[in-house]
CSV table of C-alpha atoms in Angstrom, one decimal:
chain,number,residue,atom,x,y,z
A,1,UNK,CA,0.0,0.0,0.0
A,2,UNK,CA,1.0,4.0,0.1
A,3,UNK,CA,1.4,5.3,3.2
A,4,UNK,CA,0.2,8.8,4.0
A,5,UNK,CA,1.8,9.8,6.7
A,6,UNK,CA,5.6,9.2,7.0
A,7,UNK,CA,7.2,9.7,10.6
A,8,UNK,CA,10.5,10.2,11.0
A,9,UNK,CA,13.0,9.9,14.4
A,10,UNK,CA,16.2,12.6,14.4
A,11,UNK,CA,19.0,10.9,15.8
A,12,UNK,CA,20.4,7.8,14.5
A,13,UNK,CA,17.3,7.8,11.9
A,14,UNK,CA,17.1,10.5,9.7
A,15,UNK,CA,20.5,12.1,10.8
A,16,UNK,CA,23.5,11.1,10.4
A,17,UNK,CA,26.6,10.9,13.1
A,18,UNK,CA,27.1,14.5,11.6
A,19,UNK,CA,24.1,15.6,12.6
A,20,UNK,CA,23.3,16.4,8.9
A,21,UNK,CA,20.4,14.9,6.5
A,22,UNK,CA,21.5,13.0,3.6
A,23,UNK,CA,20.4,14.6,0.7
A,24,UNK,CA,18.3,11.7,-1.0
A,25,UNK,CA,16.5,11.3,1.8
A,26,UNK,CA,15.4,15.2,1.7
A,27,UNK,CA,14.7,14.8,-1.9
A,28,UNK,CA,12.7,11.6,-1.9
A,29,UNK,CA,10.4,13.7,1.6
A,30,UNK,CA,10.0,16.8,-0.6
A,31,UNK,CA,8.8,14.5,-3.7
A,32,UNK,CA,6.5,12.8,-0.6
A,33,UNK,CA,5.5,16.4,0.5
A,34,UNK,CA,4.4,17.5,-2.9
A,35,UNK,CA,2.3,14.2,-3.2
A,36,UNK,CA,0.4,15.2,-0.4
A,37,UNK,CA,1.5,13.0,2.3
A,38,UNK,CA,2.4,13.9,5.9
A,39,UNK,CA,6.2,14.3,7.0
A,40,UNK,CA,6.3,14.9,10.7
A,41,UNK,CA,9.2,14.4,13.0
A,42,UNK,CA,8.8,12.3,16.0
A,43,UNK,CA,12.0,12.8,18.9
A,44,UNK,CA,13.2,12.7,21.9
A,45,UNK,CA,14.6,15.7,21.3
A,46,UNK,CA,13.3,19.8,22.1
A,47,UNK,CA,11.2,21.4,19.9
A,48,UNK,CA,13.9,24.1,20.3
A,49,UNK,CA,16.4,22.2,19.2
A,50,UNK,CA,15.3,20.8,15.9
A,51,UNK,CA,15.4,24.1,13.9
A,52,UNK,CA,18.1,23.3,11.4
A,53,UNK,CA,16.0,20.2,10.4
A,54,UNK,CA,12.6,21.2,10.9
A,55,UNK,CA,13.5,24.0,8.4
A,56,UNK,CA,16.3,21.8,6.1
A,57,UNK,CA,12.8,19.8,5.0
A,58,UNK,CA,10.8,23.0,4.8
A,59,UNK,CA,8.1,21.1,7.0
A,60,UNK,CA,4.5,22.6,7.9
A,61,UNK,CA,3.2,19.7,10.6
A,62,UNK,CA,3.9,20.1,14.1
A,63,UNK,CA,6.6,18.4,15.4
A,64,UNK,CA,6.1,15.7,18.4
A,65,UNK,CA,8.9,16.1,20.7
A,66,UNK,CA,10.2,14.8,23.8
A,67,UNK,CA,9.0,11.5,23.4
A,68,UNK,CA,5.7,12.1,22.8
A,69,UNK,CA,5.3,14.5,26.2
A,70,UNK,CA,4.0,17.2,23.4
A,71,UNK,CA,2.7,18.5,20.1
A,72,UNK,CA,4.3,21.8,18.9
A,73,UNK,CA,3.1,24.1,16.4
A,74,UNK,CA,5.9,25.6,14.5
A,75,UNK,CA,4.2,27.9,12.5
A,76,UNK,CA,2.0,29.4,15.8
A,77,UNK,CA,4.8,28.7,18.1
A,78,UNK,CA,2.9,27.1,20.5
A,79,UNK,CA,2.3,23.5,22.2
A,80,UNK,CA,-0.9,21.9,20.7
A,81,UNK,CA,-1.2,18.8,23.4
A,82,UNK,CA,1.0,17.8,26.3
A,83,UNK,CA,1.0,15.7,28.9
A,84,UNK,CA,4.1,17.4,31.0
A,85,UNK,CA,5.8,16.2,34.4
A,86,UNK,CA,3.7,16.8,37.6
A,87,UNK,CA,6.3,19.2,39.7
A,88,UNK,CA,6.2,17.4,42.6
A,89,UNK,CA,7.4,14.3,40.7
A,90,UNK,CA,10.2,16.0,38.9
A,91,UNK,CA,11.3,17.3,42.3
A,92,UNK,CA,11.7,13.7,43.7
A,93,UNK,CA,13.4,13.2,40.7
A,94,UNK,CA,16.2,15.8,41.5
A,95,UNK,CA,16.2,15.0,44.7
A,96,UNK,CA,17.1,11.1,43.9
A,97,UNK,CA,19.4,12.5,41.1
A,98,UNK,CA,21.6,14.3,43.8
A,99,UNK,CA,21.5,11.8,45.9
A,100,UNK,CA,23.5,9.2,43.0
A,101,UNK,CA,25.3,12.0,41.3
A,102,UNK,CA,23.8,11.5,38.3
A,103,UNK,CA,23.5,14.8,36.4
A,104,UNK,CA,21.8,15.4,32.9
A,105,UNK,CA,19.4,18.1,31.3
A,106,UNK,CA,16.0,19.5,32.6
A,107,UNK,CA,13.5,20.3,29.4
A,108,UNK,CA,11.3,23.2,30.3
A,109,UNK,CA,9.0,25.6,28.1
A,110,UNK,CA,11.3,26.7,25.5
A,111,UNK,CA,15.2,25.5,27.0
A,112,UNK,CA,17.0,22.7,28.0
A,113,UNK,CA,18.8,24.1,31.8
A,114,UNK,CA,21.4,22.0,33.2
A,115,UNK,CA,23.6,22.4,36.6
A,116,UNK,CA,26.6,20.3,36.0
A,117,UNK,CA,28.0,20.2,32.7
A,118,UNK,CA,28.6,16.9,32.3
A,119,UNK,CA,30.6,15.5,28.7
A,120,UNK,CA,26.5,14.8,27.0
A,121,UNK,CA,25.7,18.7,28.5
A,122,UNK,CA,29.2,19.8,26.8
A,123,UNK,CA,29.2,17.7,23.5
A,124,UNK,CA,25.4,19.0,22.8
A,125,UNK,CA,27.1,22.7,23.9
A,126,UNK,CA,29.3,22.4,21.2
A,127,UNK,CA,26.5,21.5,18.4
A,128,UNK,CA,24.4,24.5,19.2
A,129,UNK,CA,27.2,26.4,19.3
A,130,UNK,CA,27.9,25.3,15.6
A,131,UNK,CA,24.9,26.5,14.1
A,132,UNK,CA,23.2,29.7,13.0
A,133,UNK,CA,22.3,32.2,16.2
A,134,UNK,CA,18.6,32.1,14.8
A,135,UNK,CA,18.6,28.4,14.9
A,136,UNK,CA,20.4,27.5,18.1
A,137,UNK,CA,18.5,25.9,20.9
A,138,UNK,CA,18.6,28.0,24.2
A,139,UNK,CA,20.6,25.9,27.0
A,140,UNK,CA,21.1,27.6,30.3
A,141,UNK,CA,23.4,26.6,33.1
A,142,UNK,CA,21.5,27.5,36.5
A,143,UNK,CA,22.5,26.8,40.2
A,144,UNK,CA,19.8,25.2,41.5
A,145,UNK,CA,17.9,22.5,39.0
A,146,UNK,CA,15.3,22.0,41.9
A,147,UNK,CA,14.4,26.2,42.3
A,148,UNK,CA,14.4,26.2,38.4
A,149,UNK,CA,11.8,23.2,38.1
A,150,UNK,CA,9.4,25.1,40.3
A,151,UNK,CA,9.8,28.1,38.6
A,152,UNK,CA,9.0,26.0,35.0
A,153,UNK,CA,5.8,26.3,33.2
A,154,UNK,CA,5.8,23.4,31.8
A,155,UNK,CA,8.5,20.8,32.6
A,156,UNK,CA,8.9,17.9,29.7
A,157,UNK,CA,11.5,15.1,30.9
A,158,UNK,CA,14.9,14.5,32.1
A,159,UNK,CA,17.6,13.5,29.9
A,160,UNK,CA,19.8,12.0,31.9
A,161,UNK,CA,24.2,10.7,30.7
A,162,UNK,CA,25.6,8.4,33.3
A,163,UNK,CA,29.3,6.6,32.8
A,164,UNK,CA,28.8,4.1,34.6
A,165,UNK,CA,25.6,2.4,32.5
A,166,UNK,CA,24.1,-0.3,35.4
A,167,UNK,CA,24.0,2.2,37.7
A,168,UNK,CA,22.3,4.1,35.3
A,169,UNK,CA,20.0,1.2,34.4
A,170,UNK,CA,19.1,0.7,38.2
A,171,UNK,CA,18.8,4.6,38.7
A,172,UNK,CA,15.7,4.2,35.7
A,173,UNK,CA,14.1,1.5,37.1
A,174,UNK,CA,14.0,2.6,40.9
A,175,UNK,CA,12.0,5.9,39.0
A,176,UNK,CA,9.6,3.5,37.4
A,177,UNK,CA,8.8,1.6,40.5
A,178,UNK,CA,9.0,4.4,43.1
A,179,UNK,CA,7.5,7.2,41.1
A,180,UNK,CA,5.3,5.6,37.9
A,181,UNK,CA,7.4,7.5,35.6
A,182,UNK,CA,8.3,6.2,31.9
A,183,UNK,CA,11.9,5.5,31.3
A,184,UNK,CA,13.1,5.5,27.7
A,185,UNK,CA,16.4,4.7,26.5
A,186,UNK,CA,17.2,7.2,23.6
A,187,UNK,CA,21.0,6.4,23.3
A,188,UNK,CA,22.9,3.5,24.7
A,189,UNK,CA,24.3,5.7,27.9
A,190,UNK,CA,21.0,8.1,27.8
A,191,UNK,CA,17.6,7.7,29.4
A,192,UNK,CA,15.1,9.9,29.8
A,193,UNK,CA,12.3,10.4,32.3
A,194,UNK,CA,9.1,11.5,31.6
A,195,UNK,CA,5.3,11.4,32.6
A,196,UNK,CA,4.1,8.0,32.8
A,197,UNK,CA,2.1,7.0,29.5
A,198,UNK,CA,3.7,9.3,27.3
A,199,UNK,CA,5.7,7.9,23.9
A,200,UNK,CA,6.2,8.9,20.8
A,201,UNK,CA,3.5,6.1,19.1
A,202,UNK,CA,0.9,7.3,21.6
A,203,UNK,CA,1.2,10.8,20.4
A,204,UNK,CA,1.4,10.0,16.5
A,205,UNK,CA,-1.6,8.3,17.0
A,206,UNK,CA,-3.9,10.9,18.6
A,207,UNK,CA,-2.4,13.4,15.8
A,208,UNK,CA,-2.4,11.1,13.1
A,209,UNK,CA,-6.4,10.3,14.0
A,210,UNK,CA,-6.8,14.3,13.9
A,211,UNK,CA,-5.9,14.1,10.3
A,212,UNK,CA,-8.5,11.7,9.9
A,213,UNK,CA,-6.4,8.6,9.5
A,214,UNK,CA,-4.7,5.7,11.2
A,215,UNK,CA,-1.6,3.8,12.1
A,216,UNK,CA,-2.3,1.7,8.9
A,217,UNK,CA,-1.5,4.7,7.0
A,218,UNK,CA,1.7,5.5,8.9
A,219,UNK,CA,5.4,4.6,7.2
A,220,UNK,CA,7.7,5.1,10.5
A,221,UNK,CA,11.4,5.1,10.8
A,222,UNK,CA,13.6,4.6,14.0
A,223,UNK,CA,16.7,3.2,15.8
A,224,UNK,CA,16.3,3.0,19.3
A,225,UNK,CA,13.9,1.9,21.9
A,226,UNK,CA,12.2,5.2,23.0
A,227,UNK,CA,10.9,4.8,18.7
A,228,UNK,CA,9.5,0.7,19.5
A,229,UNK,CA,6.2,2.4,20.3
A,230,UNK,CA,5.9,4.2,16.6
A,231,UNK,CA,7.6,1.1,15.2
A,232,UNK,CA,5.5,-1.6,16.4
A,233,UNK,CA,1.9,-0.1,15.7
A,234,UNK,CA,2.5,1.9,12.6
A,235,UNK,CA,1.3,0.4,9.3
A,236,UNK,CA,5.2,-0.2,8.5
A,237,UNK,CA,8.0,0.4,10.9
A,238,UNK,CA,11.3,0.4,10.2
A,239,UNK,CA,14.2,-0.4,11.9
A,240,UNK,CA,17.4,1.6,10.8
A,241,UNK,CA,20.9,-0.3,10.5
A,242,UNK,CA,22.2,0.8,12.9
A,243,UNK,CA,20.0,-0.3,15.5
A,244,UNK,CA,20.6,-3.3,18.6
A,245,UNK,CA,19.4,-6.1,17.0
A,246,UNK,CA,16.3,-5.9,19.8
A,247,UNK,CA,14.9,-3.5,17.8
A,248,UNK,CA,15.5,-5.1,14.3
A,249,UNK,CA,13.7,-7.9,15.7
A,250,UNK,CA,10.9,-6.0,16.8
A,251,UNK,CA,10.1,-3.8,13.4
A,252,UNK,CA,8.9,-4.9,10.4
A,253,UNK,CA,11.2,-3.9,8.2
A,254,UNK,CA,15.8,-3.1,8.8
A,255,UNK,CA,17.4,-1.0,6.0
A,256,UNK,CA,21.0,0.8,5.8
A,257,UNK,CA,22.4,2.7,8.3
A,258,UNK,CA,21.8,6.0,8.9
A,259,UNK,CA,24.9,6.7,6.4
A,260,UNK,CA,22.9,5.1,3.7
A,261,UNK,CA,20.0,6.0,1.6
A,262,UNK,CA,18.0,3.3,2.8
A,263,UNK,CA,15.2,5.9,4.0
A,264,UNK,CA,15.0,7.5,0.7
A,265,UNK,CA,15.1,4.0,-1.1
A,266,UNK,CA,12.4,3.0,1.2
A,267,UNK,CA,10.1,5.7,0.1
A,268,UNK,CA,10.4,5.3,-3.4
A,269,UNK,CA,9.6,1.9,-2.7
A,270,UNK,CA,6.2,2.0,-0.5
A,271,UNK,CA,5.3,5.9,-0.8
A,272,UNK,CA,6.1,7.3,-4.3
């Protein structure tokens, strides 16, 4: 069949180590674009920092970000939906974060605030840093995550880098037992914390409905396990390369890496 809708993860999918698009894969989503189907892009990421991207495929949908926590509207600049972290929650979460020394970023409203700048915090620095002023994401270093939390609006998740990976790994599932939160590995040393129920296939679903369709009609691409929710209930998911053969296994369908033009290919296959 032709899927009408064509969702798309940022890192390790549609980007490459570079943190640049291939350019096949922009040219076989503009061809999609200008056949009338839907290109959104479904991350783990902040809306704020998925400008270069967002506007690099010249997009007009709103972008699900954060897992699923929200729906942003780029053209209104505002949030459509969300389902954002309860306060109190994400206070216990600091609180517990201090108390293992694990240190990470905070998503709220419109920036990503951090405390210690820890060699993730740095490395995404440096990235920002790289690109145009009117398409950098806004970090901010504060010195107290907990005062900034209650001051939020809206508070999204916790991305949180750890060296020392079990510790991590026990750190995610002490927050899911103790505090009901959902726990989503977006990189092999990252996980990030979240309202309980939120992911990234719940939230394409209740937009893609809005449009009037359904999973069946949904072509989705991932590489990691915070995309297994898209993945598994869209009409085709597909696994990227790249990805721990846990997630290969899951999808319908593996391609190339995210070096290759196995997205591109793929559309020209089952879209075009």
């Amino acid at each position: 069949m032709s899927y009408r809708v064509i969702a798309l993860d940022l890192d390790g999918t549609l980007l490459t180590p570079a943190k640049t698009i291939l350019p096949q894969s922009i040219e076989a989503l503009n061809q999609a674009r200008q056949a009338g189907v839907h290109v959104a892009i479904v991350t783990g990421r902040h809306h704020c920092a998925i400008h270069p991207f967002y506007q690099a495929l010249q997009l007009d949908t709103p972008a699900i970000c954060c897992n699923g926590t929200y729906l942003y509207d780029y053209q209104a600049k505002k949030v459509l939906a969300s389902d954002p972290l309860d306060p109190q929650l994400a206070l216990q979460v600091i609180e517990m974060l201090n108390q293992q020394q694990i240190h990470g970023l905070l998503y709220v409203d419109d920036a990503m605030l951090y405390q210690t700048p820890t060699g993730h915090v740095m490395r995404t620095l440096k990235w920002a840093e790289s690109l145009p002023a009117h398409q950098r994401p806004l970090f901010r270093q504060v010195p107290d995550l907990a005062k900034a939390a209650r001051e939020a609006g809206s508070i999204w998740k916790f991305a949180l880098s750890h060296n020392n990976i079990p510790e991590l790994q026990q750190f995610a599932t002490r927050v899911e037992a103790e505090l009901g939160l959902a726990c989503e590995w977006s990189w092999h040393d990252q996980v990030d914390i979240a309202k309980g129920g939120n992911s990234k296939g719940k939230r394409l679903a209740q937009w893609v409905e809005s449009l009037g369709l359904s999973m069946s009609d949904v072509i989705a691409f991932g590489d990691n396990y915070n995309d297994l929710s898209m993945l598994e209930t869209a009409g085709l998911g597909v696994a990227m390369g790249n990805a721990d053969e846990a997630i290969k296994a899951r999808a319908k369908m593996v391609i190339g890496t995210n070096l290759e033009t196995g997205i591109a290919d793929t559309l020209y296959q089952y879209v075009l």
